[in-house]
């Protein structure tokens, strides 16, 4: 299966969907789905996350393309996006009261 949509004589897809037997499938991105569907990345994001603001016929079109291309959300990205707490970073410094390290600590804050 291949989607080759031309825009002004140029192939719009920067990737190839040909997968040989036994090879890993190609990872498809929201940006690539948007290019094939002829919509913005925001529209694809709204469709794939079931958010309002997209016409039903466009949503069906985008979902069909995503299914045809084998789109699967990146699990690591979903976990990072779902974090509600800010990331905390610890720092061990060899000396307290040293002017240089005091400046480093002030920079962290």
mmCIF file with all atom_site columns, C-alpha atoms in Angstrom:
data_model
loop_
_atom_site.group_PDB
_atom_site.id
_atom_site.type_symbol
_atom_site.label_atom_id
_atom_site.label_alt_id
_atom_site.label_comp_id
_atom_site.label_asym_id
_atom_site.label_entity_id
_atom_site.label_seq_id
_atom_site.pdbx_PDB_ins_code
_atom_site.Cartn_x
_atom_site.Cartn_y
_atom_site.Cartn_z
_atom_site.occupancy
_atom_site.B_iso_or_equiv
_atom_site.pdbx_formal_charge
_atom_site.auth_seq_id
_atom_site.auth_comp_id
_atom_site.auth_asym_id
_atom_site.auth_atom_id
_atom_site.pdbx_PDB_model_num
ATOM 1   C CA . UNK A 1 1   ? 0.000   0.000  0.000  1.00 0.00 ? 1   UNK A CA 1
ATOM 2   C CA . UNK A 1 2   ? 1.353   3.402  -0.931 1.00 0.00 ? 2   UNK A CA 1
ATOM 3   C CA . UNK A 1 3   ? 0.040   6.932  -0.677 1.00 0.00 ? 3   UNK A CA 1
ATOM 4   C CA . UNK A 1 4   ? 1.696   9.237  -3.171 1.00 0.00 ? 4   UNK A CA 1
ATOM 5   C CA . UNK A 1 5   ? 0.007   12.599 -3.229 1.00 0.00 ? 5   UNK A CA 1
ATOM 6   C CA . UNK A 1 6   ? 1.581   15.156 -5.528 1.00 0.00 ? 6   UNK A CA 1
ATOM 7   C CA . UNK A 1 7   ? 1.567   18.838 -4.727 1.00 0.00 ? 7   UNK A CA 1
ATOM 8   C CA . UNK A 1 8   ? 2.731   21.070 -7.575 1.00 0.00 ? 8   UNK A CA 1
ATOM 9   C CA . UNK A 1 9   ? 4.480   18.155 -9.278 1.00 0.00 ? 9   UNK A CA 1
ATOM 10  C CA . UNK A 1 10  ? 6.414   17.098 -6.161 1.00 0.00 ? 10  UNK A CA 1
ATOM 11  C CA . UNK A 1 11  ? 5.773   13.993 -4.111 1.00 0.00 ? 11  UNK A CA 1
ATOM 12  C CA . UNK A 1 12  ? 4.414   15.147 -0.773 1.00 0.00 ? 12  UNK A CA 1
ATOM 13  C CA . UNK A 1 13  ? 5.635   12.202 1.265  1.00 0.00 ? 13  UNK A CA 1
ATOM 14  C CA . UNK A 1 14  ? 9.212   12.155 2.540  1.00 0.00 ? 14  UNK A CA 1
ATOM 15  C CA . UNK A 1 15  ? 8.920   8.478  3.456  1.00 0.00 ? 15  UNK A CA 1
ATOM 16  C CA . UNK A 1 16  ? 8.304   5.160  1.772  1.00 0.00 ? 16  UNK A CA 1
ATOM 17  C CA . UNK A 1 17  ? 5.641   2.734  2.941  1.00 0.00 ? 17  UNK A CA 1
ATOM 18  C CA . UNK A 1 18  ? 7.015   -0.312 1.161  1.00 0.00 ? 18  UNK A CA 1
ATOM 19  C CA . UNK A 1 19  ? 7.670   -2.947 3.807  1.00 0.00 ? 19  UNK A CA 1
ATOM 20  C CA . UNK A 1 20  ? 9.362   -6.202 2.889  1.00 0.00 ? 20  UNK A CA 1
ATOM 21  C CA . UNK A 1 21  ? 8.309   -9.423 4.567  1.00 0.00 ? 21  UNK A CA 1
ATOM 22  C CA . UNK A 1 22  ? 9.853   -9.714 8.035  1.00 0.00 ? 22  UNK A CA 1
ATOM 23  C CA . UNK A 1 23  ? 10.892  -6.040 8.263  1.00 0.00 ? 23  UNK A CA 1
ATOM 24  C CA . UNK A 1 24  ? 9.722   -3.595 10.886 1.00 0.00 ? 24  UNK A CA 1
ATOM 25  C CA . UNK A 1 25  ? 6.845   -1.365 9.732  1.00 0.00 ? 25  UNK A CA 1
ATOM 26  C CA . UNK A 1 26  ? 7.530   2.306  9.090  1.00 0.00 ? 26  UNK A CA 1
ATOM 27  C CA . UNK A 1 27  ? 6.581   4.670  11.918 1.00 0.00 ? 27  UNK A CA 1
ATOM 28  C CA . UNK A 1 28  ? 3.965   7.114  10.654 1.00 0.00 ? 28  UNK A CA 1
ATOM 29  C CA . UNK A 1 29  ? 3.709   10.609 12.151 1.00 0.00 ? 29  UNK A CA 1
ATOM 30  C CA . UNK A 1 30  ? 0.840   13.061 12.507 1.00 0.00 ? 30  UNK A CA 1
ATOM 31  C CA . UNK A 1 31  ? 2.664   15.391 10.119 1.00 0.00 ? 31  UNK A CA 1
ATOM 32  C CA . UNK A 1 32  ? 2.777   12.697 7.423  1.00 0.00 ? 32  UNK A CA 1
ATOM 33  C CA . UNK A 1 33  ? -0.934  11.943 7.863  1.00 0.00 ? 33  UNK A CA 1
ATOM 34  C CA . UNK A 1 34  ? -1.656  15.674 7.536  1.00 0.00 ? 34  UNK A CA 1
ATOM 35  C CA . UNK A 1 35  ? 0.265   15.876 4.250  1.00 0.00 ? 35  UNK A CA 1
ATOM 36  C CA . UNK A 1 36  ? -1.581  12.901 2.773  1.00 0.00 ? 36  UNK A CA 1
ATOM 37  C CA . UNK A 1 37  ? -4.991  14.113 3.997  1.00 0.00 ? 37  UNK A CA 1
ATOM 38  C CA . UNK A 1 38  ? -4.372  17.688 2.880  1.00 0.00 ? 38  UNK A CA 1
ATOM 39  C CA . UNK A 1 39  ? -5.149  19.145 6.306  1.00 0.00 ? 39  UNK A CA 1
ATOM 40  C CA . UNK A 1 40  ? -3.125  20.741 9.103  1.00 0.00 ? 40  UNK A CA 1
ATOM 41  C CA . UNK A 1 41  ? -1.299  18.843 11.841 1.00 0.00 ? 41  UNK A CA 1
ATOM 42  C CA . UNK A 1 42  ? -3.700  20.417 14.332 1.00 0.00 ? 42  UNK A CA 1
ATOM 43  C CA . UNK A 1 43  ? -6.685  18.958 12.497 1.00 0.00 ? 43  UNK A CA 1
ATOM 44  C CA . UNK A 1 44  ? -5.111  15.492 12.526 1.00 0.00 ? 44  UNK A CA 1
ATOM 45  C CA . UNK A 1 45  ? -4.349  15.875 16.234 1.00 0.00 ? 45  UNK A CA 1
ATOM 46  C CA . UNK A 1 46  ? -7.958  16.884 16.988 1.00 0.00 ? 46  UNK A CA 1
ATOM 47  C CA . UNK A 1 47  ? -9.304  13.927 15.005 1.00 0.00 ? 47  UNK A CA 1
ATOM 48  C CA . UNK A 1 48  ? -6.991  11.343 16.556 1.00 0.00 ? 48  UNK A CA 1
ATOM 49  C CA . UNK A 1 49  ? -7.669  12.609 20.079 1.00 0.00 ? 49  UNK A CA 1
ATOM 50  C CA . UNK A 1 50  ? -11.452 12.912 19.525 1.00 0.00 ? 50  UNK A CA 1
ATOM 51  C CA . UNK A 1 51  ? -11.548 16.659 20.130 1.00 0.00 ? 51  UNK A CA 1
ATOM 52  C CA . UNK A 1 52  ? -14.297 18.889 18.718 1.00 0.00 ? 52  UNK A CA 1
ATOM 53  C CA . UNK A 1 53  ? -13.947 21.366 15.895 1.00 0.00 ? 53  UNK A CA 1
ATOM 54  C CA . UNK A 1 54  ? -13.570 19.076 12.855 1.00 0.00 ? 54  UNK A CA 1
ATOM 55  C CA . UNK A 1 55  ? -16.236 18.337 10.261 1.00 0.00 ? 55  UNK A CA 1
ATOM 56  C CA . UNK A 1 56  ? -17.360 14.689 10.417 1.00 0.00 ? 56  UNK A CA 1
ATOM 57  C CA . UNK A 1 57  ? -16.444 13.974 6.778  1.00 0.00 ? 57  UNK A CA 1
ATOM 58  C CA . UNK A 1 58  ? -12.920 15.326 7.300  1.00 0.00 ? 58  UNK A CA 1
ATOM 59  C CA . UNK A 1 59  ? -12.590 13.302 10.504 1.00 0.00 ? 59  UNK A CA 1
ATOM 60  C CA . UNK A 1 60  ? -13.588 10.116 8.653  1.00 0.00 ? 60  UNK A CA 1
ATOM 61  C CA . UNK A 1 61  ? -11.115 10.902 5.869  1.00 0.00 ? 61  UNK A CA 1
ATOM 62  C CA . UNK A 1 62  ? -8.248  11.489 8.338  1.00 0.00 ? 62  UNK A CA 1
ATOM 63  C CA . UNK A 1 63  ? -9.073  8.353  10.364 1.00 0.00 ? 63  UNK A CA 1
ATOM 64  C CA . UNK A 1 64  ? -9.152  6.223  7.208  1.00 0.00 ? 64  UNK A CA 1
ATOM 65  C CA . UNK A 1 65  ? -5.745  7.495  6.132  1.00 0.00 ? 65  UNK A CA 1
ATOM 66  C CA . UNK A 1 66  ? -4.326  6.961  9.630  1.00 0.00 ? 66  UNK A CA 1
ATOM 67  C CA . UNK A 1 67  ? -5.658  3.395  9.638  1.00 0.00 ? 67  UNK A CA 1
ATOM 68  C CA . UNK A 1 68  ? -4.407  2.697  6.108  1.00 0.00 ? 68  UNK A CA 1
ATOM 69  C CA . UNK A 1 69  ? -0.938  3.976  6.988  1.00 0.00 ? 69  UNK A CA 1
ATOM 70  C CA . UNK A 1 70  ? -0.880  1.965  10.219 1.00 0.00 ? 70  UNK A CA 1
ATOM 71  C CA . UNK A 1 71  ? -0.579  4.931  12.563 1.00 0.00 ? 71  UNK A CA 1
ATOM 72  C CA . UNK A 1 72  ? 0.069   4.047  16.198 1.00 0.00 ? 72  UNK A CA 1
ATOM 73  C CA . UNK A 1 73  ? 0.621   6.709  18.866 1.00 0.00 ? 73  UNK A CA 1
ATOM 74  C CA . UNK A 1 74  ? 4.094   6.858  20.381 1.00 0.00 ? 74  UNK A CA 1
ATOM 75  C CA . UNK A 1 75  ? 3.732   5.474  23.917 1.00 0.00 ? 75  UNK A CA 1
ATOM 76  C CA . UNK A 1 76  ? 6.721   7.375  25.299 1.00 0.00 ? 76  UNK A CA 1
ATOM 77  C CA . UNK A 1 77  ? 5.322   10.626 23.917 1.00 0.00 ? 77  UNK A CA 1
ATOM 78  C CA . UNK A 1 78  ? 1.912   9.962  25.454 1.00 0.00 ? 78  UNK A CA 1
ATOM 79  C CA . UNK A 1 79  ? 3.474   9.302  28.864 1.00 0.00 ? 79  UNK A CA 1
ATOM 80  C CA . UNK A 1 80  ? 5.504   12.509 28.708 1.00 0.00 ? 80  UNK A CA 1
ATOM 81  C CA . UNK A 1 81  ? 2.503   14.551 27.590 1.00 0.00 ? 81  UNK A CA 1
ATOM 82  C CA . UNK A 1 82  ? 0.345   13.112 30.388 1.00 0.00 ? 82  UNK A CA 1
ATOM 83  C CA . UNK A 1 83  ? 2.691   14.253 33.155 1.00 0.00 ? 83  UNK A CA 1
ATOM 84  C CA . UNK A 1 84  ? 0.894   16.725 35.408 1.00 0.00 ? 84  UNK A CA 1
ATOM 85  C CA . UNK A 1 85  ? 3.852   17.438 37.687 1.00 0.00 ? 85  UNK A CA 1
ATOM 86  C CA . UNK A 1 86  ? 6.876   19.451 36.635 1.00 0.00 ? 86  UNK A CA 1
ATOM 87  C CA . UNK A 1 87  ? 10.108  17.541 36.139 1.00 0.00 ? 87  UNK A CA 1
ATOM 88  C CA . UNK A 1 88  ? 12.341  17.655 39.227 1.00 0.00 ? 88  UNK A CA 1
ATOM 89  C CA . UNK A 1 89  ? 16.111  17.576 38.921 1.00 0.00 ? 89  UNK A CA 1
ATOM 90  C CA . UNK A 1 90  ? 18.478  16.951 41.819 1.00 0.00 ? 90  UNK A CA 1
ATOM 91  C CA . UNK A 1 91  ? 22.026  18.208 42.045 1.00 0.00 ? 91  UNK A CA 1
ATOM 92  C CA . UNK A 1 92  ? 24.882  17.081 44.304 1.00 0.00 ? 92  UNK A CA 1
ATOM 93  C CA . UNK A 1 93  ? 27.594  19.655 44.840 1.00 0.00 ? 93  UNK A CA 1
ATOM 94  C CA . UNK A 1 94  ? 30.864  18.987 46.644 1.00 0.00 ? 94  UNK A CA 1
ATOM 95  C CA . UNK A 1 95  ? 30.919  22.137 48.776 1.00 0.00 ? 95  UNK A CA 1
ATOM 96  C CA . UNK A 1 96  ? 28.482  24.438 50.540 1.00 0.00 ? 96  UNK A CA 1
ATOM 97  C CA . UNK A 1 97  ? 29.519  28.020 51.187 1.00 0.00 ? 97  UNK A CA 1
ATOM 98  C CA . UNK A 1 98  ? 31.817  28.174 48.156 1.00 0.00 ? 98  UNK A CA 1
ATOM 99  C CA . UNK A 1 99  ? 30.960  31.268 46.096 1.00 0.00 ? 99  UNK A CA 1
ATOM 100 C CA . UNK A 1 100 ? 31.081  29.368 42.789 1.00 0.00 ? 100 UNK A CA 1
ATOM 101 C CA . UNK A 1 101 ? 28.702  26.632 43.959 1.00 0.00 ? 101 UNK A CA 1
ATOM 102 C CA . UNK A 1 102 ? 26.418  29.233 45.563 1.00 0.00 ? 102 UNK A CA 1
ATOM 103 C CA . UNK A 1 103 ? 26.100  30.827 42.107 1.00 0.00 ? 103 UNK A CA 1
ATOM 104 C CA . UNK A 1 104 ? 25.399  27.423 40.538 1.00 0.00 ? 104 UNK A CA 1
ATOM 105 C CA . UNK A 1 105 ? 22.631  26.750 43.074 1.00 0.00 ? 105 UNK A CA 1
ATOM 106 C CA . UNK A 1 106 ? 21.178  30.209 42.465 1.00 0.00 ? 106 UNK A CA 1
ATOM 107 C CA . UNK A 1 107 ? 21.148  29.433 38.740 1.00 0.00 ? 107 UNK A CA 1
ATOM 108 C CA . UNK A 1 108 ? 19.173  26.239 39.339 1.00 0.00 ? 108 UNK A CA 1
ATOM 109 C CA . UNK A 1 109 ? 16.478  28.062 41.217 1.00 0.00 ? 109 UNK A CA 1
#
